[in-house]
CSV table of C-alpha atoms in Angstrom, one decimal:
chain,number,residue,atom,x,y,z
A,1,UNK,CA,52.6,20.6,11.9
A,2,UNK,CA,55.8,22.6,12.2
A,3,UNK,CA,56.7,26.0,10.6
A,4,UNK,CA,58.6,24.3,7.8
A,5,UNK,CA,55.6,22.3,6.9
A,6,UNK,CA,53.5,25.4,6.8
A,7,UNK,CA,56.0,27.2,4.5
A,8,UNK,CA,56.0,24.2,2.1
A,9,UNK,CA,52.2,24.3,1.9
A,10,UNK,CA,52.2,28.0,1.2
A,11,UNK,CA,54.8,27.6,-1.6
A,12,UNK,CA,53.0,24.6,-3.1
A,13,UNK,CA,49.8,26.7,-3.1
A,14,UNK,CA,51.5,29.5,-4.9
A,15,UNK,CA,53.4,27.3,-7.4
A,16,UNK,CA,52.7,23.5,-7.3
A,17,UNK,CA,55.7,21.3,-8.1
A,18,UNK,CA,56.6,17.7,-8.0
A,19,UNK,CA,54.5,14.8,-6.6
A,20,UNK,CA,53.3,16.9,-3.7
A,21,UNK,CA,52.3,19.6,-6.3
A,22,UNK,CA,50.2,17.2,-8.2
A,23,UNK,CA,48.3,16.3,-5.1
A,24,UNK,CA,48.0,20.0,-4.2
A,25,UNK,CA,46.5,20.7,-7.6
A,26,UNK,CA,43.8,18.1,-7.1
A,27,UNK,CA,43.1,19.5,-3.6
A,28,UNK,CA,42.9,23.1,-4.9
A,29,UNK,CA,40.5,22.1,-7.6
A,30,UNK,CA,38.2,20.4,-5.1
A,31,UNK,CA,38.3,23.2,-2.5
A,32,UNK,CA,38.1,26.1,-5.1
A,33,UNK,CA,35.4,24.6,-7.4
A,34,UNK,CA,32.6,26.6,-5.7
A,35,UNK,CA,34.4,29.9,-6.1
A,36,UNK,CA,35.5,29.1,-9.6
A,37,UNK,CA,32.1,28.1,-11.0
A,38,UNK,CA,30.6,31.1,-9.3
A,39,UNK,CA,33.1,33.4,-11.0
A,40,UNK,CA,32.5,31.7,-14.3
A,41,UNK,CA,28.8,32.3,-14.0
A,42,UNK,CA,29.4,36.0,-13.4
A,43,UNK,CA,31.5,36.3,-16.6
A,44,UNK,CA,28.2,36.0,-18.5
A,45,UNK,CA,30.0,34.9,-21.6
A,46,UNK,CA,28.8,35.3,-25.1
A,47,UNK,CA,29.3,33.1,-28.1
A,48,UNK,CA,32.8,33.3,-29.6
A,49,UNK,CA,34.2,35.3,-26.6
A,50,UNK,CA,38.0,35.1,-26.1
A,51,UNK,CA,38.7,34.3,-22.4
A,52,UNK,CA,41.9,34.3,-20.5
A,53,UNK,CA,42.3,32.6,-17.1
A,54,UNK,CA,45.2,33.4,-14.9
A,55,UNK,CA,46.4,30.6,-12.6
A,56,UNK,CA,44.1,27.8,-13.7
A,57,UNK,CA,45.7,25.0,-11.6
A,58,UNK,CA,44.8,21.6,-13.0
A,59,UNK,CA,41.8,23.3,-14.7
A,60,UNK,CA,39.3,20.6,-13.8
A,61,UNK,CA,36.6,23.2,-14.4
A,62,UNK,CA,37.3,23.8,-18.1
A,63,UNK,CA,34.3,21.8,-19.3
A,64,UNK,CA,32.0,23.9,-17.1
A,65,UNK,CA,33.3,27.1,-18.7
A,66,UNK,CA,33.0,25.7,-22.3
A,67,UNK,CA,29.4,24.9,-21.7
A,68,UNK,CA,28.6,28.5,-21.1
A,69,UNK,CA,28.6,29.6,-24.7
A,70,UNK,CA,29.3,28.5,-28.2
A,71,UNK,CA,32.8,28.3,-29.7
A,72,UNK,CA,34.6,30.0,-26.8
A,73,UNK,CA,38.3,30.7,-27.2
A,74,UNK,CA,40.1,29.9,-24.0
A,75,UNK,CA,43.7,30.5,-22.9
A,76,UNK,CA,45.0,29.4,-19.6
A,77,UNK,CA,48.2,30.9,-18.1
A,78,UNK,CA,50.3,29.3,-15.3
A,79,UNK,CA,53.6,29.9,-13.6
A,80,UNK,CA,53.6,26.2,-12.7
A,81,UNK,CA,54.7,24.0,-15.5
A,82,UNK,CA,53.3,21.1,-13.6
A,83,UNK,CA,49.8,22.6,-13.5
A,84,UNK,CA,50.0,23.4,-17.2
A,85,UNK,CA,50.9,19.8,-18.0
A,86,UNK,CA,48.2,18.5,-15.6
A,87,UNK,CA,45.6,20.8,-17.2
A,88,UNK,CA,46.4,19.5,-20.7
A,89,UNK,CA,46.2,15.9,-19.6
A,90,UNK,CA,42.9,16.3,-17.7
A,91,UNK,CA,41.4,18.3,-20.6
A,92,UNK,CA,42.7,16.3,-23.5
A,93,UNK,CA,39.1,15.6,-24.8
A,94,UNK,CA,38.5,19.4,-25.1
A,95,UNK,CA,41.8,20.4,-26.7
A,96,UNK,CA,41.4,22.0,-30.0
A,97,UNK,CA,42.6,25.0,-32.0
A,98,UNK,CA,40.9,27.6,-29.8
A,99,UNK,CA,41.9,26.1,-26.4
A,100,UNK,CA,45.5,26.7,-25.2
A,101,UNK,CA,47.5,26.4,-22.0
A,102,UNK,CA,50.7,28.5,-21.7
A,103,UNK,CA,53.5,29.1,-19.2
A,104,UNK,CA,54.4,32.7,-18.3
A,105,UNK,CA,56.6,34.5,-15.8
A,106,UNK,CA,53.9,35.9,-13.5
A,107,UNK,CA,54.6,39.5,-14.5
A,108,UNK,CA,54.2,40.0,-18.3
A,109,UNK,CA,51.3,38.7,-20.3
A,110,UNK,CA,52.5,37.3,-23.7
A,111,UNK,CA,49.7,38.7,-25.8
A,112,UNK,CA,49.0,41.7,-28.0
A,113,UNK,CA,46.8,44.6,-26.9
A,114,UNK,CA,43.0,44.2,-26.7
A,115,UNK,CA,43.2,40.4,-27.2
A,116,UNK,CA,40.5,39.3,-24.8
A,117,UNK,CA,36.9,39.8,-24.1
A,118,UNK,CA,37.2,38.5,-20.5
A,119,UNK,CA,39.9,37.7,-18.0
A,120,UNK,CA,39.3,35.9,-14.7
A,121,UNK,CA,41.3,34.6,-11.8
A,122,UNK,CA,40.4,32.8,-8.6
A,123,UNK,CA,42.5,32.8,-5.5
A,124,UNK,CA,45.7,34.0,-7.2
A,125,UNK,CA,45.8,37.7,-6.2
A,126,UNK,CA,47.6,36.7,-3.0
A,127,UNK,CA,50.6,35.7,-4.9
A,128,UNK,CA,51.0,38.5,-7.4
A,129,UNK,CA,54.5,39.9,-7.2
A,130,UNK,CA,53.7,43.4,-8.4
A,131,UNK,CA,49.9,43.7,-8.4
A,132,UNK,CA,49.7,47.3,-9.8
A,133,UNK,CA,52.0,46.5,-12.7
A,134,UNK,CA,50.2,43.2,-13.3
A,135,UNK,CA,46.8,44.8,-13.4
A,136,UNK,CA,48.1,47.3,-16.0
A,137,UNK,CA,49.1,44.3,-18.0
A,138,UNK,CA,45.6,42.8,-17.8
A,139,UNK,CA,44.2,46.2,-18.7
A,140,UNK,CA,46.4,46.2,-21.8
A,141,UNK,CA,45.3,42.8,-23.1
A,142,UNK,CA,41.5,43.5,-22.5
A,143,UNK,CA,39.5,45.0,-25.3
A,144,UNK,CA,37.6,48.2,-24.8
A,145,UNK,CA,34.5,46.5,-23.6
A,146,UNK,CA,36.3,43.7,-21.8
A,147,UNK,CA,36.0,42.8,-18.1
A,148,UNK,CA,38.2,41.4,-15.5
A,149,UNK,CA,36.8,39.3,-12.6
A,150,UNK,CA,38.9,38.7,-9.5
A,151,UNK,CA,37.7,36.2,-6.9
A,152,UNK,CA,39.2,36.1,-3.4
A,153,UNK,CA,38.4,34.6,-0.1
A,154,UNK,CA,37.4,36.8,2.8
A,155,UNK,CA,40.5,38.2,4.5
A,156,UNK,CA,39.4,37.3,8.0
A,157,UNK,CA,38.8,33.7,7.0
A,158,UNK,CA,42.2,33.4,5.3
A,159,UNK,CA,44.0,35.0,8.3
A,160,UNK,CA,42.9,32.0,10.4
A,161,UNK,CA,44.7,29.5,8.2
A,162,UNK,CA,48.2,28.9,9.7
A,163,UNK,CA,50.1,28.8,6.3
A,164,UNK,CA,48.9,32.2,5.0
A,165,UNK,CA,51.5,34.0,7.1
A,166,UNK,CA,54.0,32.8,4.4
A,167,UNK,CA,54.1,33.8,0.7
A,168,UNK,CA,50.5,35.2,0.8
A,169,UNK,CA,49.4,38.8,0.7
A,170,UNK,CA,45.8,39.0,1.9
A,171,UNK,CA,43.4,41.8,0.8
A,172,UNK,CA,40.2,43.4,1.8
A,173,UNK,CA,37.9,44.2,-1.1
A,174,UNK,CA,38.5,48.0,-0.5
A,175,UNK,CA,42.3,47.4,-1.0
A,176,UNK,CA,41.6,45.6,-4.3
A,177,UNK,CA,39.5,48.5,-5.5
A,178,UNK,CA,42.3,50.9,-4.8
A,179,UNK,CA,44.7,48.7,-6.8
A,180,UNK,CA,42.3,48.3,-9.6
A,181,UNK,CA,41.7,52.1,-9.9
A,182,UNK,CA,45.4,52.7,-9.9
A,183,UNK,CA,45.6,50.6,-13.1
A,184,UNK,CA,42.8,52.4,-14.8
A,185,UNK,CA,40.0,50.0,-14.0
A,186,UNK,CA,36.6,50.8,-12.6
A,187,UNK,CA,35.0,48.4,-10.1
A,188,UNK,CA,31.4,47.9,-11.4
A,189,UNK,CA,30.3,45.1,-9.0
A,190,UNK,CA,31.4,43.3,-5.9
A,191,UNK,CA,29.4,40.1,-5.2
A,192,UNK,CA,29.6,38.3,-1.8
A,193,UNK,CA,28.9,34.6,-1.6
A,194,UNK,CA,29.7,31.6,0.6
A,195,UNK,CA,30.6,28.0,0.1
A,196,UNK,CA,31.5,25.1,2.4
A,197,UNK,CA,35.0,23.7,2.5
A,198,UNK,CA,36.5,20.9,4.7
A,199,UNK,CA,39.0,21.9,7.4
A,200,UNK,CA,42.1,20.0,8.2
A,201,UNK,CA,40.1,18.3,11.0
A,202,UNK,CA,37.6,17.1,8.5
A,203,UNK,CA,34.8,19.4,9.5
A,204,UNK,CA,32.8,21.5,7.0
A,205,UNK,CA,33.3,25.2,7.5
A,206,UNK,CA,31.6,28.1,5.8
A,207,UNK,CA,33.9,30.3,3.7
A,208,UNK,CA,32.9,33.8,2.6
A,209,UNK,CA,34.3,35.0,-0.7
A,210,UNK,CA,34.0,38.0,-3.1
A,211,UNK,CA,34.1,38.4,-6.8
A,212,UNK,CA,35.0,41.9,-8.1
A,213,UNK,CA,34.0,42.8,-11.6
A,214,UNK,CA,36.3,45.4,-13.2
A,215,UNK,CA,35.8,47.2,-16.5
A,216,UNK,CA,38.0,49.7,-18.4
A,217,UNK,CA,37.2,53.2,-16.9
């Protein structure tokens, strides 16, 4: 695989597009599902909570989230119009008044202040253009008792992947803590976990990942 191929993979991971993007969305859902369901479990959702997910991909996990509590209100945000369209197709049986998928610019959240009880995002932090500014946006749309959960793969694991030298910005948990605190958040928990993913060679490899729980300080 040449450098151009690696660049294309990185760009598709950050913003899937076209036929290759559709296949990438399916692959991301399969490889991220362990991290995503673990993050959803840690949200500890209550009935009627309003939940925002940033960067949902094809959102093959929506049914899992909706089973966690009664009458949840879910909004999914994507910079990829393809992924937004795919999410709506895949989740057609679940679409109703309180379920919405929206496109945004990756910088500004199109919501009023204190809108959400919980915000979560899995494997998107690497692509945030202005992380400090964006975290302040998330802070703004969370209510006073709201929480933000950020799930990322271990930096040392990600560094071994040949395509992460393009587009990606990788983080240690300590670096995420500093960013969070600069936006007014307090890190209340960092949970470490592992899952198994298939390498390009077809082998199962163990991946370490972390979920940081942030609350308004």
